[in-house]
Amino acid sequence: MAKLSRRQYLGGGAALGAGLLAAACDALSSRGEGGTGTEAEPTAPADPRLRIPPVRKQPNGRSQAIEPVTLRVLFTPGGAFTDFKAKGSQHHVAELFTAAHPHFTITWQPWEFLGAQTWEQVLNLIAETAAAGQFYDVLQLWDSVPADSGTYGALLGLNRFIRRDRFDLADFWPGCVPGGTWEHDLYSLFTEVETNLLFYNRELFLSAGAPEPTETWAWDDLLLQARALTQGEGAGASYGFTPIQFKDGSNWAALPWIWGNGGDMFNEDQTRSVVDQPAAVEALQWLPALRHTHHVWPTAEQLRQATATEQENLFTLGKLAMLYSYRGSLGTEVTAAAYGQPKHSVAVPPQGPVRRANILFPWPAFYLGGATGVPDEAWSFLRWWTGEEAQLAWHHGRAIKGRNLTVPQTHPPARRSLALELVDWFGETDVAALEHAEMRRPQAKGNRLAEAFNKGLAPVWQGEQSVEAATARVAQEQNAILAG
């Protein structure tokens, strides 16, 4: 089995507006956070470039339990989660929670200690322990759970709590809700999100006399400048543009281009593949043409000649003008582009012929265990942990400081209001791009459908098969999976 990936099942669906958010959870209404609270001093050192708001103390999500209660939290190690005993951000936020809820005791268990080493093993373990009546009250996983894992039966839907407490979902980025919904019930809340951006090398634009990307750019503008910025041959060549392809072989990066042309992978009720329909086919023809017709996207051989093992390396070497990627794929010095560094900068991806579209990466995902004996207390923890006080404290503790560089190490908050408050950290470009970011909701047989898409499109990028032949085969395989 493949090792656990933080980007396992990412895809797209239409972004839901406030009306759809309300319908998904039966006409939710006013925000259930309660009170404005008082302000405390910021935990991060003052920096005139940041203007970060102080941590707010709010009584949101407090349990009404009187007796002491112990919550078992299963979490995925990674980053600040790796060593919980260290006084890092997670430890600090947990201390804030127990200080506000003194009758709670939180026990933290990394899933790796349970014997699971792969994503599939994690999902099987969740289902097995729930069937045995032994489960965790709260689960934190790096990815949303695919519907075909059978895991949703071991989780507790959140709609009952959302209706009861009139918990407002409108502050979460629109793409977060469909990404955590299964059979009309919301199962997960996210704390951080990320999306693809258009990173570009300002020095290459300046030397070529090309105008820098703007928010009004369309596909044709990108192609025009990418051709002007592609120069030279062999080891001395520089290239105009590359769309990121995930290191695990996934082709989900193609989805926003399909959406931008008015297409999708499946029809509205997800019963039939439409990847072979004109809107999707046209978008998928446009992408490989960048490589095989216009030669602005380097081939594997050209990457080797440029001594770059991956497309991200080509960008950091100064041999690629534009990279369509996510911040986490690049080093800190490059992602500091959003904060005024001179060599690199960042823009929103270009608008498609039909609309602007982007892909949403939400993580981590928090769930409630279906077999929890303290559901109200587990919900109280989940609600608080994904709320304003906890997330401000989290980002305060995760800033990278030193070398005249103060930038966030984490992704933008899943709450739009907090992302706007911390806009000096993440940049207006990130916020603007997130407004159009989408994620496909969990789908039955989703892993098999994704595999058919990924394998079926692989020959297209290498110029080994036509888009028409590849998409026809993908649609045939996906429809067979859906009908099976």
Tab-separated table of C-alpha atoms in Angstrom:
chain	number	residue	atom	x	y	z
A	1	MET	CA	0.000	0.000	0.000
A	2	ALA	CA	1.062	3.604	-0.614
A	3	LYS	CA	2.217	5.664	2.318
A	4	LEU	CA	-0.255	8.144	3.741
A	5	SER	CA	-0.581	11.270	1.589
A	6	ARG	CA	-1.930	14.580	2.792
A	7	ARG	CA	-3.608	15.067	-0.547
A	8	GLN	CA	-5.425	11.819	-1.202
A	9	TYR	CA	-8.850	12.508	-2.582
A	10	LEU	CA	-9.149	16.058	-3.772
A	11	GLY	CA	-11.558	17.142	-6.387
A	12	GLY	CA	-14.177	19.634	-7.270
A	13	GLY	CA	-17.815	20.460	-7.119
A	14	ALA	CA	-19.666	23.728	-7.342
A	15	ALA	CA	-18.889	26.110	-4.489
A	16	LEU	CA	-21.874	26.483	-2.231
A	17	GLY	CA	-23.220	29.888	-1.350
A	18	ALA	CA	-24.892	30.913	1.849
A	19	GLY	CA	-28.282	29.640	0.697
A	20	LEU	CA	-26.908	26.198	-0.076
A	21	LEU	CA	-25.065	26.140	3.243
A	22	ALA	CA	-28.342	26.748	4.998
A	23	ALA	CA	-30.156	24.079	3.005
A	24	ALA	CA	-27.472	21.498	3.732
A	25	CYS	CA	-28.050	21.859	7.440
A	26	ASP	CA	-31.776	22.648	7.393
A	27	ALA	CA	-31.853	26.415	7.376
A	28	LEU	CA	-29.203	27.231	9.935
A	29	SER	CA	-29.353	30.706	11.356
A	30	SER	CA	-27.525	33.006	13.720
A	31	ARG	CA	-23.973	32.386	14.853
A	32	GLY	CA	-23.888	30.322	18.027
A	33	GLU	CA	-20.567	31.510	19.375
A	34	GLY	CA	-22.083	33.652	22.128
A	35	GLY	CA	-20.681	36.902	23.455
A	36	THR	CA	-17.875	39.120	22.341
A	37	GLY	CA	-15.620	38.427	25.322
A	38	THR	CA	-12.605	40.414	26.371
A	39	GLU	CA	-9.278	40.844	24.693
A	40	ALA	CA	-5.912	39.613	25.928
A	41	GLU	CA	-2.421	40.620	24.906
A	42	PRO	CA	-1.122	38.953	21.706
A	43	THR	CA	1.145	35.973	22.230
A	44	ALA	CA	3.317	36.809	19.183
A	45	PRO	CA	5.894	39.623	19.259
A	46	ALA	CA	4.783	42.895	17.752
A	47	ASP	CA	5.711	43.438	14.108
A	48	PRO	CA	4.575	46.507	12.177
A	49	ARG	CA	4.102	44.405	9.049
A	50	LEU	CA	1.636	42.013	10.628
A	51	ARG	CA	-0.993	43.994	12.530
A	52	ILE	CA	-2.291	40.669	13.814
A	53	PRO	CA	-5.331	40.960	16.089
A	54	PRO	CA	-4.990	39.728	19.670
A	55	VAL	CA	-6.346	36.401	20.845
A	56	ARG	CA	-9.967	36.823	21.869
A	57	LYS	CA	-11.376	35.015	24.866
A	58	GLN	CA	-14.815	33.734	23.964
A	59	PRO	CA	-17.124	31.351	25.824
A	60	ASN	CA	-18.038	29.519	22.622
A	61	GLY	CA	-18.748	25.816	22.638
A	62	ARG	CA	-18.668	25.360	26.403
A	63	SER	CA	-20.015	22.119	27.703
A	64	GLN	CA	-22.918	22.097	30.124
A	65	ALA	CA	-21.586	18.975	31.813
A	66	ILE	CA	-21.164	19.160	35.591
A	67	GLU	CA	-19.256	15.959	36.232
A	68	PRO	CA	-15.613	15.628	35.125
A	69	VAL	CA	-15.304	14.183	31.642
A	70	THR	CA	-12.395	12.667	29.728
A	71	LEU	CA	-12.238	13.115	25.959
A	72	ARG	CA	-10.158	10.766	23.836
A	73	VAL	CA	-8.737	12.561	20.795
A	74	LEU	CA	-7.139	10.576	17.981
A	75	PHE	CA	-4.834	12.833	15.967
A	76	THR	CA	-2.544	12.568	12.980
A	77	PRO	CA	1.066	13.531	13.735
A	78	GLY	CA	2.689	16.039	11.417
A	79	GLY	CA	4.278	19.451	11.846
A	80	ALA	CA	3.274	20.854	15.217
A	81	PHE	CA	1.341	17.646	15.873
A	82	THR	CA	4.482	15.517	15.881
A	83	ASP	CA	5.504	16.010	19.489
A	84	PHE	CA	2.510	16.987	21.540
A	85	LYS	CA	4.525	17.093	24.762
A	86	ALA	CA	6.617	19.916	23.331
A	87	LYS	CA	5.336	23.360	24.152
A	88	GLY	CA	4.167	24.079	20.628
A	89	SER	CA	1.010	25.579	19.230
A	90	GLN	CA	-1.183	22.541	19.761
A	91	HIS	CA	-0.124	22.289	23.393
A	92	HIS	CA	-0.787	25.980	23.930
A	93	VAL	CA	-4.251	25.809	22.359
A	94	ALA	CA	-5.091	22.701	24.384
A	95	GLU	CA	-4.127	24.549	27.563
A	96	LEU	CA	-6.489	27.374	26.622
A	97	PHE	CA	-9.307	24.876	26.210
A	98	THR	CA	-8.782	23.110	29.538
A	99	ALA	CA	-8.400	26.459	31.300
A	100	ALA	CA	-11.810	27.480	29.980
A	101	HIS	CA	-13.257	23.999	30.631
A	102	PRO	CA	-11.630	22.782	33.884
A	103	HIS	CA	-13.882	19.725	34.141
A	104	PHE	CA	-12.385	18.346	30.888
A	105	THR	CA	-9.396	16.043	30.649
A	106	ILE	CA	-8.053	15.528	27.125
A	107	THR	CA	-6.082	12.408	26.256
A	108	TRP	CA	-4.249	12.572	22.924
A	109	GLN	CA	-3.440	9.448	20.901
A	110	PRO	CA	-1.555	9.559	17.578
A	111	TRP	CA	-2.988	6.983	15.200
A	112	GLU	CA	0.493	5.735	14.256
A	113	PHE	CA	0.783	4.230	17.734
A	114	LEU	CA	-2.238	2.046	16.969
A	115	GLY	CA	-0.327	0.085	14.350
A	116	ALA	CA	-1.670	1.863	11.264
A	117	GLN	CA	0.931	2.893	8.695
A	118	THR	CA	-1.162	3.732	5.604
A	119	TRP	CA	-4.318	5.708	4.900
A	120	GLU	CA	-6.244	2.529	4.111
A	121	GLN	CA	-5.161	0.978	7.411
A	122	VAL	CA	-6.299	4.073	9.302
A	123	LEU	CA	-9.768	3.910	7.772
A	124	ASN	CA	-10.057	0.171	8.393
A	125	LEU	CA	-8.930	0.656	11.976
A	126	ILE	CA	-11.574	3.336	12.551
A	127	ALA	CA	-14.313	1.048	11.287
A	128	GLU	CA	-13.022	-2.002	13.203
A	129	THR	CA	-12.676	-0.241	16.565
A	130	ALA	CA	-16.130	1.296	16.198
A	131	ALA	CA	-17.644	-2.114	15.436
A	132	ALA	CA	-15.999	-3.466	18.580
A	133	GLY	CA	-17.521	-0.655	20.640
A	134	GLN	CA	-14.138	0.910	21.292
A	135	PHE	CA	-13.703	4.309	19.784
A	136	TYR	CA	-12.349	7.799	20.170
A	137	ASP	CA	-14.525	10.778	20.930
A	138	VAL	CA	-12.823	13.134	18.459
A	139	LEU	CA	-10.681	12.316	15.411
A	140	GLN	CA	-8.304	14.630	13.612
A	141	LEU	CA	-7.176	13.431	10.177
A	142	TRP	CA	-5.210	15.200	7.481
A	143	ASP	CA	-7.762	14.419	4.760
A	144	SER	CA	-11.491	14.194	4.376
A	145	VAL	CA	-12.686	10.593	4.556
A	146	PRO	CA	-13.587	9.016	1.183
A	147	ALA	CA	-17.116	7.688	1.091
A	148	ASP	CA	-16.169	4.239	-0.178
A	149	SER	CA	-14.056	3.523	2.899
A	150	GLY	CA	-17.147	2.486	4.875
A	151	THR	CA	-15.925	4.772	7.654
A	152	TYR	CA	-18.913	7.110	7.807
A	153	GLY	CA	-20.880	4.490	9.706
A	154	ALA	CA	-18.287	4.839	12.461
A	155	LEU	CA	-18.599	8.630	12.635
A	156	LEU	CA	-21.221	10.922	14.116
A	157	GLY	CA	-23.015	13.429	11.889
A	158	LEU	CA	-22.946	17.032	13.041
A	159	ASN	CA	-26.290	18.287	11.733
A	160	ARG	CA	-28.096	17.499	15.001
A	161	PHE	CA	-25.713	19.748	16.944
A	162	ILE	CA	-25.697	22.436	14.262
A	163	ARG	CA	-29.496	22.677	14.295
A	164	ARG	CA	-29.759	22.579	18.072
A	165	ASP	CA	-27.101	25.230	18.706
A	166	ARG	CA	-27.907	27.271	15.592
A	167	PHE	CA	-24.233	26.965	14.680
A	168	ASP	CA	-23.428	29.221	11.735
A	169	LEU	CA	-21.414	27.675	8.897
A	170	ALA	CA	-21.391	30.784	6.747
A	171	ASP	CA	-17.990	31.892	8.066
A	172	PHE	CA	-16.263	28.810	6.627
A	173	TRP	CA	-14.988	29.005	3.065
A	174	PRO	CA	-17.767	27.679	0.787
A	175	GLY	CA	-15.726	24.707	-0.423
A	176	CYS	CA	-15.358	23.336	3.127
A	177	VAL	CA	-18.982	22.280	3.559
A	178	PRO	CA	-19.385	19.949	0.540
A	179	GLY	CA	-15.964	18.482	1.332
A	180	GLY	CA	-17.211	17.288	4.725
A	181	THR	CA	-20.764	16.264	3.768
A	182	TRP	CA	-22.017	12.723	3.207
A	183	GLU	CA	-25.655	11.921	2.415
A	184	HIS	CA	-26.826	15.420	3.422
A	185	ASP	CA	-25.149	15.309	6.856
A	186	LEU	CA	-22.040	17.332	7.663
A	187	TYR	CA	-19.422	15.124	9.338
A	188	SER	CA	-16.293	17.255	9.600
A	189	LEU	CA	-15.093	20.774	10.317
A	190	PHE	CA	-11.767	22.058	9.035
A	191	THR	CA	-9.304	24.449	10.649
A	192	GLU	CA	-7.013	25.336	7.734
A	193	VAL	CA	-7.293	25.503	3.957
A	194	GLU	CA	-5.045	26.028	0.978
A	195	THR	CA	-5.506	26.565	-2.727
A	196	ASN	CA	-3.431	26.813	-5.880
A	197	LEU	CA	-1.882	30.147	-6.820
A	198	LEU	CA	0.068	31.475	-9.768
A	199	PHE	CA	3.628	31.981	-8.524
A	200	TYR	CA	5.843	33.950	-10.880
A	201	ASN	CA	9.430	35.139	-11.214
A	202	ARG	CA	9.404	38.938	-11.436
A	203	GLU	CA	12.988	39.098	-12.718
A	204	LEU	CA	12.150	36.954	-15.757
A	205	PHE	CA	9.108	39.120	-16.516
A	206	LEU	CA	11.197	42.282	-16.225
A	207	SER	CA	14.004	41.011	-18.450
A	208	ALA	CA	11.503	39.936	-21.134
A	209	GLY	CA	9.521	43.172	-20.903
A	210	ALA	CA	6.368	41.177	-20.185
A	211	PRO	CA	3.493	42.554	-18.070
A	212	GLU	CA	3.082	40.841	-14.698
A	213	PRO	CA	-0.077	38.770	-14.063
A	214	THR	CA	-3.156	40.592	-12.814
A	215	GLU	CA	-6.503	39.476	-11.426
A	216	THR	CA	-8.066	40.164	-14.827
A	217	TRP	CA	-5.877	37.652	-16.644
A	218	ALA	CA	-7.613	34.962	-18.691
A	219	TRP	CA	-6.192	31.766	-20.193
A	220	ASP	CA	-5.202	33.557	-23.409
A	221	ASP	CA	-3.213	36.152	-21.452
A	222	LEU	CA	-1.306	33.427	-19.662
A	223	LEU	CA	-0.489	31.645	-22.928
A	224	LEU	CA	0.611	34.856	-24.647
A	225	GLN	CA	3.084	35.765	-21.911
A	226	ALA	CA	4.231	32.175	-21.363
A	227	ARG	CA	5.312	32.006	-25.012
A	228	ALA	CA	7.193	35.296	-24.695
A	229	LEU	CA	8.941	34.051	-21.548
A	230	THR	CA	10.064	30.707	-23.002
A	231	GLN	CA	13.603	31.213	-24.247
A	232	GLY	CA	16.784	29.280	-24.971
A	233	GLU	CA	17.555	25.574	-25.280
A	234	GLY	CA	19.057	22.764	-23.278
A	235	ALA	CA	20.586	23.543	-19.887
A	236	GLY	CA	20.250	27.293	-20.503
A	237	ALA	CA	16.558	27.228	-21.367
A	238	SER	CA	13.872	28.984	-19.351
A	239	TYR	CA	10.192	28.152	-19.628
A	240	GLY	CA	6.978	30.127	-19.398
A	241	PHE	CA	4.517	28.057	-17.393
A	242	THR	CA	3.919	24.753	-15.641
A	243	PRO	CA	0.779	23.499	-13.882
A	244	ILE	CA	1.607	21.455	-10.801
A	245	GLN	CA	1.106	17.698	-10.917
A	246	PHE	CA	1.032	16.028	-7.547
A	247	LYS	CA	3.966	13.841	-6.606
A	248	ASP	CA	1.732	10.823	-5.978
A	249	GLY	CA	0.698	10.712	-9.658
A	250	SER	CA	-2.654	12.426	-9.174
A	251	ASN	CA	-4.093	14.513	-11.992
A	252	TRP	CA	-6.584	16.426	-9.850
A	253	ALA	CA	-4.747	19.644	-10.756
A	254	ALA	CA	-6.587	19.455	-14.101
A	255	LEU	CA	-10.014	19.819	-12.472
A	256	PRO	CA	-10.025	23.624	-11.970
A	257	TRP	CA	-9.271	24.047	-15.663
A	258	ILE	CA	-12.228	21.805	-16.507
A	259	TRP	CA	-14.488	23.804	-14.174
A	260	GLY	CA	-13.225	27.090	-15.602
A	261	ASN	CA	-14.408	25.972	-19.029
A	262	GLY	CA	-17.848	25.073	-17.677
A	263	GLY	CA	-17.235	21.327	-17.387
A	264	ASP	CA	-16.995	18.798	-14.589
A	265	MET	CA	-16.109	15.187	-13.987
A	266	PHE	CA	-19.637	14.042	-13.117
A	267	ASN	CA	-23.160	15.285	-13.671
A	268	GLU	CA	-25.030	17.152	-10.929
A	269	ASP	CA	-26.261	14.075	-9.054
A	270	GLN	CA	-22.942	12.250	-9.579
A	271	THR	CA	-24.527	9.322	-11.398
A	272	ARG	CA	-22.702	9.682	-14.727
A	273	SER	CA	-19.226	10.703	-15.882
A	274	VAL	CA	-19.139	13.755	-18.136
A	275	VAL	CA	-15.375	14.009	-18.514
A	276	ASP	CA	-15.808	13.096	-22.204
A	277	GLN	CA	-18.192	15.987	-22.881
A	278	PRO	CA	-17.077	19.040	-24.912
A	279	ALA	CA	-16.456	21.439	-21.996
A	280	ALA	CA	-14.111	19.000	-20.233
A	281	VAL	CA	-12.456	17.804	-23.435
A	282	GLU	CA	-11.696	21.364	-24.592
A	283	ALA	CA	-10.042	22.224	-21.269
A	284	LEU	CA	-7.996	19.038	-21.320
A	285	GLN	CA	-6.885	19.800	-24.867
A	286	TRP	CA	-5.736	23.272	-23.848
A	287	LEU	CA	-3.504	22.034	-21.018
A	288	PRO	CA	-1.273	19.486	-22.829
A	289	ALA	CA	-1.035	21.861	-25.796
A	290	LEU	CA	1.014	24.093	-23.505
A	291	ARG	CA	3.618	21.339	-23.483
A	292	HIS	CA	3.425	19.659	-26.874
A	293	THR	CA	2.264	22.494	-29.163
A	294	HIS	CA	3.444	25.751	-27.574
A	295	HIS	CA	6.420	24.210	-25.697
A	296	VAL	CA	6.083	26.534	-22.692
A	297	TRP	CA	5.661	23.616	-20.267
A	298	PRO	CA	8.899	21.565	-20.056
A	299	THR	CA	8.862	17.843	-20.667
A	300	ALA	CA	10.549	15.338	-18.339
A	301	GLU	CA	13.617	15.325	-20.601
A	302	GLN	CA	13.815	19.106	-20.575
A	303	LEU	CA	13.598	19.093	-16.793
A	304	ARG	CA	16.527	16.678	-16.710
A	305	GLN	CA	18.569	18.899	-19.042
A	306	ALA	CA	17.872	21.842	-16.755
A	307	THR	CA	19.134	19.774	-13.772
A	308	ALA	CA	15.715	20.104	-12.138
A	309	THR	CA	14.201	16.932	-10.714
A	310	GLU	CA	10.756	18.499	-10.372
A	311	GLN	CA	8.851	21.501	-11.682
A	312	GLU	CA	9.108	23.248	-8.312
A	313	ASN	CA	12.913	22.959	-8.511
A	314	LEU	CA	12.890	24.573	-11.947
A	315	PHE	CA	11.032	27.542	-10.466
A	316	THR	CA	13.391	27.966	-7.515
A	317	LEU	CA	16.365	27.737	-9.923
A	318	GLY	CA	15.029	30.778	-11.778
A	319	LYS	CA	14.303	28.855	-14.980
A	320	LEU	CA	10.514	28.925	-14.853
A	321	ALA	CA	8.484	32.126	-15.152
A	322	MET	CA	5.119	30.893	-13.804
A	323	LEU	CA	4.137	27.943	-11.632
A	324	TYR	CA	0.541	26.989	-10.878
A	325	SER	CA	0.952	25.407	-7.464
A	326	TYR	CA	0.112	25.502	-3.766
A	327	ARG	CA	2.233	27.275	-1.160
A	328	GLY	CA	3.208	24.070	0.613
A	329	SER	CA	5.038	22.770	-2.470
A	330	LEU	CA	7.617	25.558	-2.307
A	331	GLY	CA	10.191	26.627	0.248
A	332	THR	CA	9.678	29.403	2.782
A	333	GLU	CA	11.820	31.893	0.889
A	334	VAL	CA	9.712	31.473	-2.262
A	335	THR	CA	6.327	31.459	-0.556
A	336	ALA	CA	7.380	34.690	1.145
A	337	ALA	CA	6.467	36.196	-2.238
A	338	ALA	CA	3.089	37.133	-0.825
A	339	TYR	CA	4.834	39.347	1.720
A	340	GLY	CA	6.792	41.638	-0.559
A	341	GLN	CA	9.961	39.731	-1.468
A	342	PRO	CA	11.546	41.254	-4.604
A	343	LYS	CA	12.340	38.244	-6.803
A	344	HIS	CA	9.075	36.307	-6.723
A	345	SER	CA	5.467	37.281	-6.499
A	346	VAL	CA	2.086	35.612	-6.632
A	347	ALA	CA	-1.247	36.157	-8.387
A	348	VAL	CA	-4.651	34.529	-8.555
A	349	PRO	CA	-4.900	31.856	-11.271
A	350	PRO	CA	-6.283	33.101	-14.613
A	351	GLN	CA	-9.997	33.073	-15.254
A	352	GLY	CA	-11.398	30.413	-17.563
A	353	PRO	CA	-13.602	31.051	-20.598
A	354	VAL	CA	-16.734	30.440	-18.481
A	355	ARG	CA	-15.774	31.292	-14.904
A	356	ARG	CA	-12.976	31.540	-12.355
A	357	ALA	CA	-12.351	28.258	-10.525
A	358	ASN	CA	-9.775	26.843	-8.165
A	359	ILE	CA	-9.221	23.740	-6.044
A	360	LEU	CA	-9.557	23.646	-2.255
A	361	PHE	CA	-7.263	21.678	0.028
A	362	PRO	CA	-8.893	21.600	3.485
A	363	TRP	CA	-7.027	20.115	6.450
A	364	PRO	CA	-6.947	18.923	9.043
A	365	ALA	CA	-10.438	17.440	9.229
A	366	PHE	CA	-12.032	16.955	12.654
A	367	TYR	CA	-14.740	14.313	13.218
A	368	LEU	CA	-16.787	12.986	16.124
A	369	GLY	CA	-16.624	9.269	16.867
A	370	GLY	CA	-19.908	7.471	16.321
A	371	ALA	CA	-19.472	5.391	19.478
A	372	THR	CA	-18.579	8.262	21.791
A	373	GLY	CA	-20.294	8.121	25.143
A	374	VAL	CA	-20.075	11.898	25.573
A	375	PRO	CA	-21.334	13.341	22.273
A	376	ASP	CA	-22.263	16.765	23.668
A	377	GLU	CA	-18.844	17.207	25.249
A	378	ALA	CA	-17.091	15.975	22.096
A	379	TRP	CA	-19.065	18.505	20.043
A	380	SER	CA	-18.206	21.206	22.570
A	381	PHE	CA	-14.498	20.471	22.044
A	382	LEU	CA	-14.809	20.342	18.246
A	383	ARG	CA	-16.775	23.566	18.136
A	384	TRP	CA	-14.269	25.375	20.325
A	385	TRP	CA	-11.204	23.995	18.544
A	386	THR	CA	-12.466	25.207	15.155
A	387	GLY	CA	-13.595	28.553	16.590
A	388	GLU	CA	-11.995	31.972	16.619
A	389	GLU	CA	-10.144	31.863	19.950
A	390	ALA	CA	-8.433	28.564	19.230
A	391	GLN	CA	-7.494	29.417	15.662
A	392	LEU	CA	-6.067	32.834	16.517
A	393	ALA	CA	-3.992	31.223	19.262
A	394	TRP	CA	-2.851	28.531	16.827
A	395	HIS	CA	-1.613	31.026	14.240
A	396	HIS	CA	0.020	33.228	16.873
A	397	GLY	CA	2.159	30.265	17.870
A	398	ARG	CA	3.032	29.105	14.361
A	399	ALA	CA	4.751	32.180	12.901
A	400	ILE	CA	8.246	31.704	11.483
A	401	LYS	CA	10.491	34.402	12.950
A	402	GLY	CA	14.046	35.447	12.256
A	403	ARG	CA	16.236	36.502	9.332
A	404	ASN	CA	13.978	39.541	8.858
A	405	LEU	CA	11.203	37.167	7.812
A	406	THR	CA	7.974	36.796	9.730
A	407	VAL	CA	5.481	34.654	7.805
A	408	PRO	CA	2.945	31.985	8.733
A	409	GLN	CA	4.016	28.368	8.691
A	410	THR	CA	0.438	27.158	8.606
A	411	HIS	CA	-2.201	27.464	5.910
A	412	PRO	CA	-4.888	30.180	5.914
A	413	PRO	CA	-7.720	29.645	8.410
A	414	ALA	CA	-10.811	27.764	7.279
A	415	ARG	CA	-12.854	30.674	8.629
A	416	ARG	CA	-13.087	33.528	6.140
A	417	SER	CA	-13.309	36.205	8.858
A	418	LEU	CA	-10.027	35.062	10.412
A	419	ALA	CA	-8.301	34.901	7.028
A	420	LEU	CA	-9.335	38.507	6.460
A	421	GLU	CA	-8.038	39.524	9.892
A	422	LEU	CA	-4.726	37.757	9.202
A	423	VAL	CA	-4.519	38.994	5.611
A	424	ASP	CA	-1.095	40.563	6.310
A	425	TRP	CA	0.187	37.048	6.978
A	426	PHE	CA	-1.326	35.211	4.057
A	427	GLY	CA	-1.780	38.021	1.566
A	428	GLU	CA	-4.799	39.344	-0.272
A	429	THR	CA	-4.012	37.004	-3.173
A	430	ASP	CA	-4.621	33.896	-1.056
A	431	VAL	CA	-7.920	35.276	0.201
A	432	ALA	CA	-9.076	36.232	-3.303
A	433	ALA	CA	-8.166	32.794	-4.665
A	434	LEU	CA	-10.015	31.008	-1.843
A	435	GLU	CA	-13.249	32.763	-2.779
A	436	HIS	CA	-13.392	30.578	-5.892
A	437	ALA	CA	-11.908	27.376	-4.466
A	438	GLU	CA	-13.987	24.202	-4.594
A	439	MET	CA	-13.825	20.659	-3.327
A	440	ARG	CA	-15.910	17.688	-4.410
A	441	ARG	CA	-18.076	16.225	-1.693
A	442	PRO	CA	-17.364	12.624	-0.613
A	443	GLN	CA	-18.612	10.188	-3.214
A	444	ALA	CA	-19.410	6.484	-3.133
A	445	LYS	CA	-16.663	4.475	-4.870
A	446	GLY	CA	-14.627	7.682	-4.911
A	447	ASN	CA	-11.210	6.025	-4.725
A	448	ARG	CA	-11.873	3.816	-7.744
A	449	LEU	CA	-13.320	6.732	-9.712
A	450	ALA	CA	-10.256	8.816	-8.900
A	451	GLU	CA	-7.929	6.012	-9.941
A	452	ALA	CA	-9.665	5.738	-13.315
A	453	PHE	CA	-9.270	9.475	-13.842
A	454	ASN	CA	-5.609	9.563	-12.827
A	455	LYS	CA	-4.493	6.553	-14.836
A	456	GLY	CA	-6.606	7.450	-17.837
A	457	LEU	CA	-5.151	10.947	-18.216
A	458	ALA	CA	-1.504	10.040	-17.596
A	459	PRO	CA	-0.738	9.285	-21.294
A	460	VAL	CA	-2.164	12.674	-22.308
A	461	TRP	CA	0.484	14.662	-20.440
A	462	GLN	CA	3.221	12.591	-22.060
A	463	GLY	CA	1.790	13.128	-25.546
A	464	GLU	CA	1.165	9.408	-25.955
A	465	GLN	CA	-2.624	9.522	-26.455
A	466	SER	CA	-5.181	12.020	-27.697
A	467	VAL	CA	-7.472	13.758	-25.226
A	468	GLU	CA	-10.539	12.431	-27.043
A	469	ALA	CA	-9.398	8.802	-26.739
A	470	ALA	CA	-8.277	9.179	-23.125
A	471	THR	CA	-11.446	10.911	-21.878
A	472	ALA	CA	-13.664	8.422	-23.696
A	473	ARG	CA	-11.910	5.584	-21.893
A	474	VAL	CA	-12.057	7.371	-18.524
A	475	ALA	CA	-15.792	8.038	-18.899
A	476	GLN	CA	-16.434	4.418	-19.871
A	477	GLU	CA	-14.533	3.092	-16.854
A	478	GLN	CA	-16.111	5.552	-14.443
A	479	ASN	CA	-19.630	4.800	-15.675
A	480	ALA	CA	-18.969	1.090	-15.249
A	481	ILE	CA	-17.839	1.743	-11.652
A	482	LEU	CA	-20.928	3.854	-10.948
A	483	ALA	CA	-23.218	1.178	-12.373
A	484	GLY	CA	-21.525	-1.703	-10.521
